[in-house]
Every structure is written in C-alpha cells, then in structure tokens.
mmCIF file of C-alpha atoms in Angstrom:
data_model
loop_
_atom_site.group_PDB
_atom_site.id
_atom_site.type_symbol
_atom_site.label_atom_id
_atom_site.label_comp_id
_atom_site.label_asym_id
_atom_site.label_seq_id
_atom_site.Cartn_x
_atom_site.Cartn_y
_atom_site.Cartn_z
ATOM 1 C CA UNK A 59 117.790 91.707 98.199
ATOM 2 C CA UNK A 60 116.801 95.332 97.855
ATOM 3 C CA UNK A 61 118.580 98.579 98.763
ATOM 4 C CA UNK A 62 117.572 100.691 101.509
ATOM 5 C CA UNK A 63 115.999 103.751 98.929
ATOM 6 C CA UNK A 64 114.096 100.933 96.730
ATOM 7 C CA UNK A 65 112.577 98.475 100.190
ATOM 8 C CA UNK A 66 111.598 102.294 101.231
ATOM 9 C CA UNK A 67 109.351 102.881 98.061
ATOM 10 C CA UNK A 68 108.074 99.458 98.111
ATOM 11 C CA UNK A 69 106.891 100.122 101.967
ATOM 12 C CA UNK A 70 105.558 103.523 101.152
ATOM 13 C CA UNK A 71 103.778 102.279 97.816
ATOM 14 C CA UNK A 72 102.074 99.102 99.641
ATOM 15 C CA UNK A 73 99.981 101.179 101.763
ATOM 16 C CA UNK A 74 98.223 102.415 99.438
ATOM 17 C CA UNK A 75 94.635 100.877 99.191
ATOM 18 C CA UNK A 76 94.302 97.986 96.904
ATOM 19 C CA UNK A 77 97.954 97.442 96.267
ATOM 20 C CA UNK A 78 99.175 94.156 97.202
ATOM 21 C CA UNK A 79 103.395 93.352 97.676
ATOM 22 C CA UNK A 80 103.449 92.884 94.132
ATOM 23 C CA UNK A 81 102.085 95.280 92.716
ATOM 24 C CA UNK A 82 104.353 97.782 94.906
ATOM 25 C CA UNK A 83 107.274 96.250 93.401
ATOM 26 C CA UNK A 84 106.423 96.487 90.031
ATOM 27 C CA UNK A 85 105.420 100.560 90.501
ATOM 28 C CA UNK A 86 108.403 101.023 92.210
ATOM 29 C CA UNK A 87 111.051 99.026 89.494
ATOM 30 C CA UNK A 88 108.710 101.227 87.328
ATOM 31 C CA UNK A 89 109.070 104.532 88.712
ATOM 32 C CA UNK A 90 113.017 103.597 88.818
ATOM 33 C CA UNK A 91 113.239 102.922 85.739
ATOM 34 C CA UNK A 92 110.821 106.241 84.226
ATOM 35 C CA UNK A 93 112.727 109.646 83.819
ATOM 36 C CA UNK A 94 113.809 111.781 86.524
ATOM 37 C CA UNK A 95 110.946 114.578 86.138
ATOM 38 C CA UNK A 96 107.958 111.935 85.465
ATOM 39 C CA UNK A 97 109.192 110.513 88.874
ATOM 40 C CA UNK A 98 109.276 114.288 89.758
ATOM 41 C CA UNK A 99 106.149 115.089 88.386
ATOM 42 C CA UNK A 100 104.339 112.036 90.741
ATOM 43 C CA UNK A 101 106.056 113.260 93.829
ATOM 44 C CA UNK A 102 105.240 116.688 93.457
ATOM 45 C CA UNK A 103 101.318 115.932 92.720
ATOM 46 C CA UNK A 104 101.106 114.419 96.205
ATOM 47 C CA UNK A 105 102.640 117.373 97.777
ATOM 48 C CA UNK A 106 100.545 119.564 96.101
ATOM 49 C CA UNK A 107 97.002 117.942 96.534
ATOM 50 C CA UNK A 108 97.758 117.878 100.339
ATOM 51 C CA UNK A 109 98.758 121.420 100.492
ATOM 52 C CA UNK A 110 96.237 123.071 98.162
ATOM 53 C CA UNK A 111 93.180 120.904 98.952
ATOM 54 C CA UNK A 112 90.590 121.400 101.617
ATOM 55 C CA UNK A 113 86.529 120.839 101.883
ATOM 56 C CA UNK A 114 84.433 122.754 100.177
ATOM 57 C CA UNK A 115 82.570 125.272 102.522
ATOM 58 C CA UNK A 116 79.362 124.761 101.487
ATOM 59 C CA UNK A 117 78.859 120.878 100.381
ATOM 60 C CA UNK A 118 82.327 119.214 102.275
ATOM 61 C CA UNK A 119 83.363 118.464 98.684
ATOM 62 C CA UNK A 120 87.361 118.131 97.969
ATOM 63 C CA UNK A 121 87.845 122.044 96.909
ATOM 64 C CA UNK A 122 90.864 123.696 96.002
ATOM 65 C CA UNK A 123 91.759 125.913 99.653
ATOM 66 C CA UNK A 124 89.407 128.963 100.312
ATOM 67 C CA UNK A 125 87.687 127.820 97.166
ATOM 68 C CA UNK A 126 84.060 126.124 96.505
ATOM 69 C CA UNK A 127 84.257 123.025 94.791
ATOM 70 C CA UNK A 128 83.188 122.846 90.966
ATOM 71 C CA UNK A 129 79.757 122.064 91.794
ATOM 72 C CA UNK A 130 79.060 124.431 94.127
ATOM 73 C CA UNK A 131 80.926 126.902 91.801
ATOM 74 C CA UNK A 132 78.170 126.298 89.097
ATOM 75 C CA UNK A 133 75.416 128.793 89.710
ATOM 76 C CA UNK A 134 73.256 127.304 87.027
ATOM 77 C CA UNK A 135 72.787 124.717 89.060
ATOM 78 C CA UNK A 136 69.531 124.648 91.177
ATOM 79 C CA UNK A 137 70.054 124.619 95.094
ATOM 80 C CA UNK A 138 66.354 123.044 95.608
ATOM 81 C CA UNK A 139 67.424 119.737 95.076
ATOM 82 C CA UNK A 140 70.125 117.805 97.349
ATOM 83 C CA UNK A 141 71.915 114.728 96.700
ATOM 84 C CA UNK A 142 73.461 113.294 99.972
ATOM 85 C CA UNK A 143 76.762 111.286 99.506
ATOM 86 C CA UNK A 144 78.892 109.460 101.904
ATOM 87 C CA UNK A 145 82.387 110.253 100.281
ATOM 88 C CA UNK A 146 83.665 113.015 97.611
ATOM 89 C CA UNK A 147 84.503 109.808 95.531
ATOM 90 C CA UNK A 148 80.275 109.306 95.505
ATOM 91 C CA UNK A 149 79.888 112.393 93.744
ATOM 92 C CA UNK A 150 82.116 111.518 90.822
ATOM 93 C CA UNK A 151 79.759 108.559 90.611
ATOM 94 C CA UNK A 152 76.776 110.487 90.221
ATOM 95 C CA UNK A 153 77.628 113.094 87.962
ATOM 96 C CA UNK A 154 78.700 110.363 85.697
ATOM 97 C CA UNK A 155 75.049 109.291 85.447
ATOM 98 C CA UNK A 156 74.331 112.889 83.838
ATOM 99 C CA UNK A 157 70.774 112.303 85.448
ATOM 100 C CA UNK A 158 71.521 114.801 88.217
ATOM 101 C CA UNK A 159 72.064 118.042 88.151
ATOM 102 C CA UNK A 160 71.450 119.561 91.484
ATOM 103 C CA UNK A 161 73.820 120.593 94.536
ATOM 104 C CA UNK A 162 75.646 117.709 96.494
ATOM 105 C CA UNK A 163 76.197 117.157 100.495
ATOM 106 C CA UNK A 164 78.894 115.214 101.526
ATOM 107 C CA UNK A 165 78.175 113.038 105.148
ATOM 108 C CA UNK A 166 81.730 111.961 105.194
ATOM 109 C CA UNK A 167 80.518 108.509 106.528
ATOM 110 C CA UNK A 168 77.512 106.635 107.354
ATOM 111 C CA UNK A 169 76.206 105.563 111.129
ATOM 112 C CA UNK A 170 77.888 102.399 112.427
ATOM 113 C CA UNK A 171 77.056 102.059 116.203
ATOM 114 C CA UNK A 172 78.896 99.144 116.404
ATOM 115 C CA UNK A 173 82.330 101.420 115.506
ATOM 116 C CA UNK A 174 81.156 104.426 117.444
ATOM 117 C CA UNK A 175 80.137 106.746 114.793
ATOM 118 C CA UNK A 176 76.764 108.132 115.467
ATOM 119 C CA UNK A 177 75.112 111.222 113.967
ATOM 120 C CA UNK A 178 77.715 113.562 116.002
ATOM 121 C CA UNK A 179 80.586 111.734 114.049
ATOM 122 C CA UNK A 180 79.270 112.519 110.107
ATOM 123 C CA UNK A 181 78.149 115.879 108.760
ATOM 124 C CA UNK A 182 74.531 116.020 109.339
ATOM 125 C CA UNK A 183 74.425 119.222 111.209
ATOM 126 C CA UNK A 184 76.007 121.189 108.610
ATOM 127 C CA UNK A 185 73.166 119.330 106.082
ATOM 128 C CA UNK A 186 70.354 120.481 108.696
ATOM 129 C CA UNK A 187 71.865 124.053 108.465
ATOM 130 C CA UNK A 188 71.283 124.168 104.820
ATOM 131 C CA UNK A 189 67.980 123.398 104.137
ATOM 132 C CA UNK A 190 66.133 126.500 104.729
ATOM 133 C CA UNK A 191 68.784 129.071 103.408
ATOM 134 C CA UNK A 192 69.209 127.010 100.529
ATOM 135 C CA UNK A 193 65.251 126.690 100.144
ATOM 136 C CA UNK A 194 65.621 122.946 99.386
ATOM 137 C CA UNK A 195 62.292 121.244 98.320
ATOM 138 C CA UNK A 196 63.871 117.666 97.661
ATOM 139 C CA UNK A 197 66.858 115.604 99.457
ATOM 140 C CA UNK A 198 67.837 112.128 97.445
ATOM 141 C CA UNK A 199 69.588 109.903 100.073
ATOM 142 C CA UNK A 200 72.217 108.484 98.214
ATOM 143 C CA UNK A 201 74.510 106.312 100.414
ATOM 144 C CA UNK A 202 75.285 103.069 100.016
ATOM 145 C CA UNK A 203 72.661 100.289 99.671
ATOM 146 C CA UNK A 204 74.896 98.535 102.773
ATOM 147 C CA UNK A 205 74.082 97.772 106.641
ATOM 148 C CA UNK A 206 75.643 101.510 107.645
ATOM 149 C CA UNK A 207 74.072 103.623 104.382
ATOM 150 C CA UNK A 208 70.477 101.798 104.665
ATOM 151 C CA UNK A 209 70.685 103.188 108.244
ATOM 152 C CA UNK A 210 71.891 106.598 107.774
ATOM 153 C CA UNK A 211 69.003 106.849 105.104
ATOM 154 C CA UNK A 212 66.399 105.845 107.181
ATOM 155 C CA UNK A 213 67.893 108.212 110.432
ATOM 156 C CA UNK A 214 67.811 111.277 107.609
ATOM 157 C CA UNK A 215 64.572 110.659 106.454
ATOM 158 C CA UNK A 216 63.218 110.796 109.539
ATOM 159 C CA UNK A 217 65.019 114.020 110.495
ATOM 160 C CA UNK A 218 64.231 115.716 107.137
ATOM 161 C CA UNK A 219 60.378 114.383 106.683
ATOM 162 C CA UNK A 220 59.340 116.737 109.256
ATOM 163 C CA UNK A 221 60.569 119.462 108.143
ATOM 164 C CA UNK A 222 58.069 119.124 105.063
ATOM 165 C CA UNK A 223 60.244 118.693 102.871
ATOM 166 C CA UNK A 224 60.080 115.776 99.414
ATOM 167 C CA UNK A 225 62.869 113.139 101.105
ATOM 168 C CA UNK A 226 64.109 110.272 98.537
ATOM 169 C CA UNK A 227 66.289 107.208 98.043
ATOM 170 C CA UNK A 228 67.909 105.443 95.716
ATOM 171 C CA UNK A 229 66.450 102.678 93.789
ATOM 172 C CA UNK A 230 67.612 99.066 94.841
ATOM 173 C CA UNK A 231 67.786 96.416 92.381
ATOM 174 C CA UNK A 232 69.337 94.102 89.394
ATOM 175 C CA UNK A 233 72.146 96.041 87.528
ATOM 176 C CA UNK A 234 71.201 96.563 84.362
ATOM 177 C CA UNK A 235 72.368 94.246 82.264
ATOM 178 C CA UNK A 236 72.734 92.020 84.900
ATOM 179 C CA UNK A 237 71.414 88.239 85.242
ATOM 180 C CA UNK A 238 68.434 86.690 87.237
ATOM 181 C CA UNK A 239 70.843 83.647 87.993
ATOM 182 C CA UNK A 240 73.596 85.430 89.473
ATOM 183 C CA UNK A 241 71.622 88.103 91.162
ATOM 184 C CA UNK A 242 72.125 87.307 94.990
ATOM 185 C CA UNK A 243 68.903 86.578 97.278
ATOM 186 C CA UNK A 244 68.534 90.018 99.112
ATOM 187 C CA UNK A 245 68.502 92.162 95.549
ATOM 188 C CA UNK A 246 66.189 90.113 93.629
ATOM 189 C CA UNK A 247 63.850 90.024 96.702
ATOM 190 C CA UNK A 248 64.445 94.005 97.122
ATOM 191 C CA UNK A 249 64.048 94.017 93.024
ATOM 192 C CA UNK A 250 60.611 92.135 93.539
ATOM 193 C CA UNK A 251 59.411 94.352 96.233
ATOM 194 C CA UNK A 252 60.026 97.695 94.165
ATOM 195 C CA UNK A 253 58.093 96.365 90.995
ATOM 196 C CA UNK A 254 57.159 98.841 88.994
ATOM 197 C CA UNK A 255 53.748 99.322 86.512
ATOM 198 C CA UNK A 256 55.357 99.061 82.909
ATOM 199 C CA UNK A 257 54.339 101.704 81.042
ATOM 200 C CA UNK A 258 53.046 100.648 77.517
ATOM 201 C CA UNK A 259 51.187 103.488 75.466
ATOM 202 C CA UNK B 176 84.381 117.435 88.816
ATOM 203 C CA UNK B 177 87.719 117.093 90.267
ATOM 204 C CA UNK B 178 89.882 120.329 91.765
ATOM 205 C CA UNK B 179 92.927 120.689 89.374
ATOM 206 C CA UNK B 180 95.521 119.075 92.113
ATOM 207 C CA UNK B 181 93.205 116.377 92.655
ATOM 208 C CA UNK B 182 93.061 116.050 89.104
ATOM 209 C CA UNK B 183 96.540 116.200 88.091
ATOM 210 C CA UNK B 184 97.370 113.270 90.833
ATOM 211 C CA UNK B 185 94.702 110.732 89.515
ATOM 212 C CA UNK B 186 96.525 111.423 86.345
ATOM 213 C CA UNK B 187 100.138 110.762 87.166
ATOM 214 C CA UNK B 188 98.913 107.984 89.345
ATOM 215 C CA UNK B 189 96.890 106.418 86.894
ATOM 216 C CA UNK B 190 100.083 106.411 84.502
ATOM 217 C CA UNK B 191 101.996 103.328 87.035
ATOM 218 C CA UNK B 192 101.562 99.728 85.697
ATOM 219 C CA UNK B 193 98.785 97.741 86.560
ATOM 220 C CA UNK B 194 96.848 101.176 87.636
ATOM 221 C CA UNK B 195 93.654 101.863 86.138
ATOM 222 C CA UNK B 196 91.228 105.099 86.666
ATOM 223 C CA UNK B 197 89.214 103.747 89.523
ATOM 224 C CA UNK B 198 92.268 102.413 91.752
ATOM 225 C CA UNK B 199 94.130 105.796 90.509
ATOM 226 C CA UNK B 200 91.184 107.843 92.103
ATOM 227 C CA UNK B 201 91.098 105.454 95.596
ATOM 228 C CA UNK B 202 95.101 106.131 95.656
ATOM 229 C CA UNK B 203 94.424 109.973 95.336
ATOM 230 C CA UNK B 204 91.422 110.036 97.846
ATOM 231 C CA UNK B 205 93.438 107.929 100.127
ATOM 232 C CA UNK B 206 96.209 110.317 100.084
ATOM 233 C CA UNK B 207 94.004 113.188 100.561
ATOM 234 C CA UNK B 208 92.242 111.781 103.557
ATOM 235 C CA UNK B 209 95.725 110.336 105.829
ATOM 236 C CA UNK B 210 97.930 112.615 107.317
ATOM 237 C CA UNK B 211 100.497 115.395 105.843
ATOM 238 C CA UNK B 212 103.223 113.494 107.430
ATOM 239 C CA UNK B 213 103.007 110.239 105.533
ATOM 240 C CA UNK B 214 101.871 111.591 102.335
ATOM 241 C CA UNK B 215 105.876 112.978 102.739
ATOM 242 C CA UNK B 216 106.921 109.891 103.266
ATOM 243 C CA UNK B 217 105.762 108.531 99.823
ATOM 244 C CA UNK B 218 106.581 111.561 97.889
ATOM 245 C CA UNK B 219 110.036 111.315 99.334
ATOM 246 C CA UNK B 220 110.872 107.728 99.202
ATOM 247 C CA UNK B 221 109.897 108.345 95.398
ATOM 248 C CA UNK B 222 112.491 110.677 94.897
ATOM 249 C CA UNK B 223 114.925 108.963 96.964
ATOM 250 C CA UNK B 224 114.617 106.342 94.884
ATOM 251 C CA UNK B 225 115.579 108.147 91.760
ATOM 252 C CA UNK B 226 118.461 109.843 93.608
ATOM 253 C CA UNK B 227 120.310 106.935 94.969
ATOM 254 C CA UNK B 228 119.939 103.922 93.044
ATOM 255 C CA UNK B 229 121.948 103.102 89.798
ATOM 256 C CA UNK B 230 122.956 99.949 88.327
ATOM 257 C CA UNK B 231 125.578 97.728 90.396
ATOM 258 C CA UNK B 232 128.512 97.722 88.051
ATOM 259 C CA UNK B 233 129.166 94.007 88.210
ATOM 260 C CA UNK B 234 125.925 92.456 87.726
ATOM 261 C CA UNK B 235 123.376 95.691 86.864
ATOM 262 C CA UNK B 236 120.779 94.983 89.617
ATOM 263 C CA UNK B 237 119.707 97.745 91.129
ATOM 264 C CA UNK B 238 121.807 98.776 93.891
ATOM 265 C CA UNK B 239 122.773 102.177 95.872
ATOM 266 C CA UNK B 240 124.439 104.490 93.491
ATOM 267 C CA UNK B 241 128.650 103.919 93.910
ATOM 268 C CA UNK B 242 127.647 100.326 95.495
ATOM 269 C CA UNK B 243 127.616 97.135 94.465
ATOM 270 C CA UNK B 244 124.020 95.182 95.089
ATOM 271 C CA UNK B 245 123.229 93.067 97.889
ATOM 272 C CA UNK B 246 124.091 90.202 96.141
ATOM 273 C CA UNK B 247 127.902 90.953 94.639
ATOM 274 C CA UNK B 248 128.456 92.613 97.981
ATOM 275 C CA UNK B 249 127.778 89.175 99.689
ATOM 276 C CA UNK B 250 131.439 87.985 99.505
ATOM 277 C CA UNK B 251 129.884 84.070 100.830
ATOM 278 C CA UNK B 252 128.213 83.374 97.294
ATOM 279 C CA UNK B 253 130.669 81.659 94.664
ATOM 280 C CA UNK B 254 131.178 83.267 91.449
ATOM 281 C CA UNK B 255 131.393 79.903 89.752
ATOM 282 C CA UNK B 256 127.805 79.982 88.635
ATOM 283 C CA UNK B 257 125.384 82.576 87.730
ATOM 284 C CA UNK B 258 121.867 83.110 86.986
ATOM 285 C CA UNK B 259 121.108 85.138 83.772
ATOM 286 C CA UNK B 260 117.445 87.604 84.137
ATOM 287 C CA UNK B 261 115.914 89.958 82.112
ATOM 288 C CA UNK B 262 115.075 92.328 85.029
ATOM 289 C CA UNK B 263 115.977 93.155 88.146
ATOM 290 C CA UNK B 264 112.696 91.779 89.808
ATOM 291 C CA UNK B 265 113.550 88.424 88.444
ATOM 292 C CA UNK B 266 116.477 88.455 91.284
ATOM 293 C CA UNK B 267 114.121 89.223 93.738
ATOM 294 C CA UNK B 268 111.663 85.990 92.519
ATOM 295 C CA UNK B 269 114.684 83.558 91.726
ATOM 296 C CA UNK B 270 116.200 84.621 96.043
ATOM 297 C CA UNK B 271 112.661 83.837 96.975
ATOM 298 C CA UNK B 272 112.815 79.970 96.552
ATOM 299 C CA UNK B 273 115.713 79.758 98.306
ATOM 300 C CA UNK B 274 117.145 77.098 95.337
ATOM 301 C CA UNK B 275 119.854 79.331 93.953
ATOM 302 C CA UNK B 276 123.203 80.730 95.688
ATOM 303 C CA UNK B 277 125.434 81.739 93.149
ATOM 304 C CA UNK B 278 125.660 85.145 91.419
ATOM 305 C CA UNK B 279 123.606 87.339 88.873
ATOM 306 C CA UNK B 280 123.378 88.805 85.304
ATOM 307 C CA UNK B 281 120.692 91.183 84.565
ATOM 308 C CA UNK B 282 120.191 91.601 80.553
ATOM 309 C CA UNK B 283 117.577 94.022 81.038
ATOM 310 C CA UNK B 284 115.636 93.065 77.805
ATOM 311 C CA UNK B 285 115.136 89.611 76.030
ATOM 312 C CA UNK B 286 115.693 89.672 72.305
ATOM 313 C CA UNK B 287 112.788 90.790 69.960
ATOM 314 C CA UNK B 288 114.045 91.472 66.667
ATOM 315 C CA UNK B 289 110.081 92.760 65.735
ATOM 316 C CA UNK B 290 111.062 95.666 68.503
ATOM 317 C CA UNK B 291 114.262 96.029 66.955
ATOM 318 C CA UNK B 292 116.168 94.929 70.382
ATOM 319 C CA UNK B 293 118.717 92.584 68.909
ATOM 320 C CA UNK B 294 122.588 91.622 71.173
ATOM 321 C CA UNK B 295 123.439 95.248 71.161
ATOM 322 C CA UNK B 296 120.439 96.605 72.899
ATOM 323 C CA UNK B 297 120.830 93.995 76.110
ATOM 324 C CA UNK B 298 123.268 93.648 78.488
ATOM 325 C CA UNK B 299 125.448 90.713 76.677
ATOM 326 C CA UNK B 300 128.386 92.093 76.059
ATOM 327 C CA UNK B 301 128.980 92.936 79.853
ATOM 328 C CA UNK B 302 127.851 89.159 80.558
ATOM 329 C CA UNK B 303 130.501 87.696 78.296
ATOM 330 C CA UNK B 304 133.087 89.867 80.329
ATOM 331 C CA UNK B 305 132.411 88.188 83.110
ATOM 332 C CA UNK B 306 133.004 84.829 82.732
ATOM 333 C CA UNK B 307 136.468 84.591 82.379
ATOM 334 C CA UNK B 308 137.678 86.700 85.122
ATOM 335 C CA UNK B 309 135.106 85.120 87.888
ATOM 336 C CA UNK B 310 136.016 81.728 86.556
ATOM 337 C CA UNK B 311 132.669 81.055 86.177
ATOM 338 C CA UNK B 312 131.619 77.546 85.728
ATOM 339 C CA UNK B 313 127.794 77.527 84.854
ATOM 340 C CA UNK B 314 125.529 79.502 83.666
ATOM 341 C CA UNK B 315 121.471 79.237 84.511
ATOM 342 C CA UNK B 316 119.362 80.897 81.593
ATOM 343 C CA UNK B 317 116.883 82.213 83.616
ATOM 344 C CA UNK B 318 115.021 84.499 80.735
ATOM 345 C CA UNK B 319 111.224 83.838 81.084
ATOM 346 C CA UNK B 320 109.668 80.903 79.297
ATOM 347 C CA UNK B 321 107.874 83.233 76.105
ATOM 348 C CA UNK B 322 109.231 83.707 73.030
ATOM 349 C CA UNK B 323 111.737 86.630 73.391
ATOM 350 C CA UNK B 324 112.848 84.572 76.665
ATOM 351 C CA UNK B 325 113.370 81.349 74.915
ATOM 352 C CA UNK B 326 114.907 83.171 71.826
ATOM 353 C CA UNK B 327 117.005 85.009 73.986
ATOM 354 C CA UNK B 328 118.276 81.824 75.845
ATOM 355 C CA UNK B 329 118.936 80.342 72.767
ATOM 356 C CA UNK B 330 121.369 82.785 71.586
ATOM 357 C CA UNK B 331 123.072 82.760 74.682
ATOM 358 C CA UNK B 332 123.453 79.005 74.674
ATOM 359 C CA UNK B 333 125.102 78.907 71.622
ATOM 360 C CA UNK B 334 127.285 82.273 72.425
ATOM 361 C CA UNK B 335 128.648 80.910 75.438
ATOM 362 C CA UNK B 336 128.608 77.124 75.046
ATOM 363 C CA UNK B 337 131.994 77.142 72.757
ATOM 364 C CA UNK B 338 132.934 78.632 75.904
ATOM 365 C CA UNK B 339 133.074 74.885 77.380
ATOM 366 C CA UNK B 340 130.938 76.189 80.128
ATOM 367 C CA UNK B 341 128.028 74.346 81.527
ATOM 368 C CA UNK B 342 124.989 76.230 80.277
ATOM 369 C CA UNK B 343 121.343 75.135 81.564
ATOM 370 C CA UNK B 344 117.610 75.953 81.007
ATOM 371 C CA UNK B 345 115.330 76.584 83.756
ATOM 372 C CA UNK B 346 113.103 73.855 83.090
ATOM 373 C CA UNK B 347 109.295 74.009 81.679
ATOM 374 C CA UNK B 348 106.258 72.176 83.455
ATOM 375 C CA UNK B 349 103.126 72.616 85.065
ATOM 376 C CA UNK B 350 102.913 74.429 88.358
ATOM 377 C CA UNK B 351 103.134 72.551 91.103
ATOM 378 C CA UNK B 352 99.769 71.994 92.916
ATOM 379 C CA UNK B 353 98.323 73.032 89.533
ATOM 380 C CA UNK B 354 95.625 70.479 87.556
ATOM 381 C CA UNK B 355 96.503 68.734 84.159
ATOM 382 C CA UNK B 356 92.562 70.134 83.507
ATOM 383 C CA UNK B 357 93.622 73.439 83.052
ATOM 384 C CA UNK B 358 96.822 73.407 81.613
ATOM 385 C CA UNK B 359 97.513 74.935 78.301
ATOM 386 C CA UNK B 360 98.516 72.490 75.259
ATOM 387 C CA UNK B 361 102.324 74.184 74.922
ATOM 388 C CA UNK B 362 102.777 73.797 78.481
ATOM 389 C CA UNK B 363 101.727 70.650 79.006
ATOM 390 C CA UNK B 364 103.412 68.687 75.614
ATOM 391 C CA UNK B 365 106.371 70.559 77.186
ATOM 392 C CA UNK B 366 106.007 68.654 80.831
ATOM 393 C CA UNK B 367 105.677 65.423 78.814
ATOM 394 C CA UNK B 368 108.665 66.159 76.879
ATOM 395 C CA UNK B 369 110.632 67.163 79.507
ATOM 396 C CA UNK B 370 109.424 63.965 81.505
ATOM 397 C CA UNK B 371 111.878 62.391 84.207
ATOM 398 C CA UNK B 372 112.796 59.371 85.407
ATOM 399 C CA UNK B 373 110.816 58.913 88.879
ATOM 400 C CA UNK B 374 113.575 57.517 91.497
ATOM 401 C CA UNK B 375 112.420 55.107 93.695
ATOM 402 C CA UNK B 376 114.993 53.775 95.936
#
C-alpha cells in the first residue's frame, strides 16, 4: 500500500521510543505533506545533535563537543553541593523544581545485577574523583525511587559516608496533590514511615 | 539547560502531530544515545521521503514521484467502483479490512465552508473526470462520519447521482465488540436508524 521512500520513514520513525505504528504514520503523512525545508530543518537537527554533542567533562552532562555543559558553565553556582542523576534527562527534571542550585553528576544508569551492570558499568569512579577537588560537603542521591535507583543510593551512601561527607536522598511519598485512595500500598506505607513534625508557630 | 543542538531538535521534534514536550525530549535523548549510523537512517529516510514521493496522477495517493500508486498500478483491481477518502491514510485503513477491491479517490480535504474550503479547494473536479473514462459503476463515499465528512458526502451524492451511478454511504453504527453503555446518543440513534433486517435462514 505504501511506496518504498514512505514504508522507509514509517520504519525509521517507529523506533523511536513511545511511538506506536500509528503514530509513525501519521508523522510521516505529516512530514510529507510539510514544506521541503521544515522537513529539511528536522533532518538536519538530527545530524547535527549527533555530530556536535558529547558529555560534559566534568558532570557527563549532554555538552556541546569540547564544551562544559550549561551547568557546569555557571560559575555562580556552588561546587559543595552534588546532585547525582541517573540520565541527562534527570537533570532537566530538577532544575525545573528551581529548589536546586548546585552542580550535577550524571551515573548514566543505576546497578541492576540481574542485567550485569554493577558499579564498573555506571560512572561512579569519575563521581569518587570529584569529591575532594571539588571540596563537596553534601551529595543528594537522586535516582529513581525504583528496585535499581533505591540500590544505587544505598551502594553510594555507603561509599560516600565514609568519606565524612553530609550524604542525602530524595524524599519518598504522595505527590502532591495526589489522593490517599489511589496512592498504591508501598508509597503510603513509605509516606507513613517519613512523617514529619508539622510545624505550627 | 539544554546545549543549542539538543535544543533545536526537541523543538523541531516537538512540532510532529501527536508530539508533546516530554515525548519530544525522549525522541531527542534517544537519538543522542543510539548509534551515528541509524540516526542517518532517519534523517535520510526523511528526506527521501520529500524527494521521491508526489501525488499518483490518477487517484492522488501518495506514490513514487513519475509513478502511479500501488493501487492504480495493480492492473487486477476493476475500475468499476471506487472508494472516495479525504487522505491518503484513509487508503491505508480502508486495504486493512480486506472488504474493498476496487479503486481510489483521494479529495484531500472534506468541505468546511467555516475554513473557507468549498468544491474548488478539494480534489472533485479530478474525481468527476474519472468516471466516465474508467466506466465506473459505483462509487463508496468513504469521507469520515463528522460533519465536514458527511457534508462533503452529501455534495458528492447529489453531484454524481444524476450521473445514474450507484453512489453509497459507508454505513454508521457502534463498533463492533463495543457496549451500548458507552455509546454516544448520535451514534447510537444512528445504529437504530440504520437498523437491519436480521436473516435467519
């Protein structure tokens, strides 16, 4: 039913995560249909961000080549306090928050024995290498409140603790906003268990 | 947050249908993280696309540029009856069920006067050339079942009725292995309108 050129696109568009047969189709009968340079435009962008983008030096951010990323960039920034993230993604999480405003460290994974990735397989060497230089006094574990990040916080805290330094993780519990009813089992038990004094003066 | 060529894909990925700004920055991190090699493969198929696909000059589905489509290039399928779509990707939905095994029309529009797209902006002049010299027989209004759909298969009817062709509806119902419960009012006075006889021999 489809030319060669448009089943191509379709194939090509439909691996990309989260896009389903359908929704293929309907980007590619889009980009068909859009003018030559916006399909241009597309095309080129991938091209680029492949050639021009590598890991930041510092944090294993996505940096423009030879560059530091925009955080590390940002000398007003204080390099005492460390947020550790999983992905590059992560970070655009957390700066959305505007409630940090420290330097990043990207893991680029979590442990998961069961797949073969151990401590060797994730950046925490470079993270090791950083603390002293860097004079960090505080490291907020940030990955995922999963199987693979609860582990890899719990493996780093017991790495960095000795080391004297302030080691931190992220708070579990109802989203705000969210509903008692609908909350599952395991976060309204972890909600429970990190009660907290409310403050009333 | 983001380097400028990471930036400046999420964008142009983020413009395609159905893409918001979360699954535009997945796409982009996916296509940062897999290899050089297939990253070319979408970029290219994208501008293959543009390059090599017009319209197929009998029945304006897509098709590869000084071709006709798959479906006029299928000398087996009778010219005596043909399906009338607004798009292209109704072909491709309409071939899936296997029901149909005549020829195409693709208006590319439905009427909607409020838009300003009246006979002149769709493809109607082209279909009315058709049916004399492929002695076609019947004609399937295949426009979707919303209002510019049903306007635009009214129009048609009485266009190409005087004709003394056969011209049919697709008909209206609920979907099979759907549930009276959650049917909509329209749909379902239409089902009971349209009723049928139930055979029983």
């Amino acid at each position: 039913m489809y030319t060669g050129s448009l089943r191509r696109l379709i194939d090509e568009l439909g691996r990309l995560p989260g896009i389903g047969p359908k929704s293929a189709q309907r980007m590619a009968f889009y980009l068909l249909k859009i003018p030559n340079e916006d399909a241009h435009r597309l095309s080129d962008a991938i091209i680029e961000v492949k050639n021009n983008t590598s890991l930041c030096p510092t944090c294993l951010n996505v940096a423009d080549t030879g560059e530091l990323c925009p955080v590390c960039a940002d000398s007003q920034r204080p390099t005492t306090i460390l947020c550790v993230v999983e992905d590059p993604r992560d970070i655009v999480s957390v700066e959305r928050t505007n409630q940090f405003h420290g330097r990043y460290h990207v893991l680029h994974g979590a442990l998961n024995p069961l797949e073969g990735i151990g401590p060797e397989q994730i950046r925490v060497q470079e993270l090791l290498a950083r603390i002293e230089p860097e004079g960090v006094e505080e490291v907020i574990l940030c990955t995922n409140p999963n199987l693979e990040g609860e582990a890899t916080a719990m493996y780093l805290a017991r790495l960095l603790s000795p080391l004297g330094l302030k080691v931190t993780r992220i708070a579990s519990g109802l989203p705000v906003g969210g509903d008692l009813e609908y909350a599952d089992d395991l976060t309204l038990g972890r909600a429970l268990e990190d009660r907290r004094t409310v403050e009333t003066d």
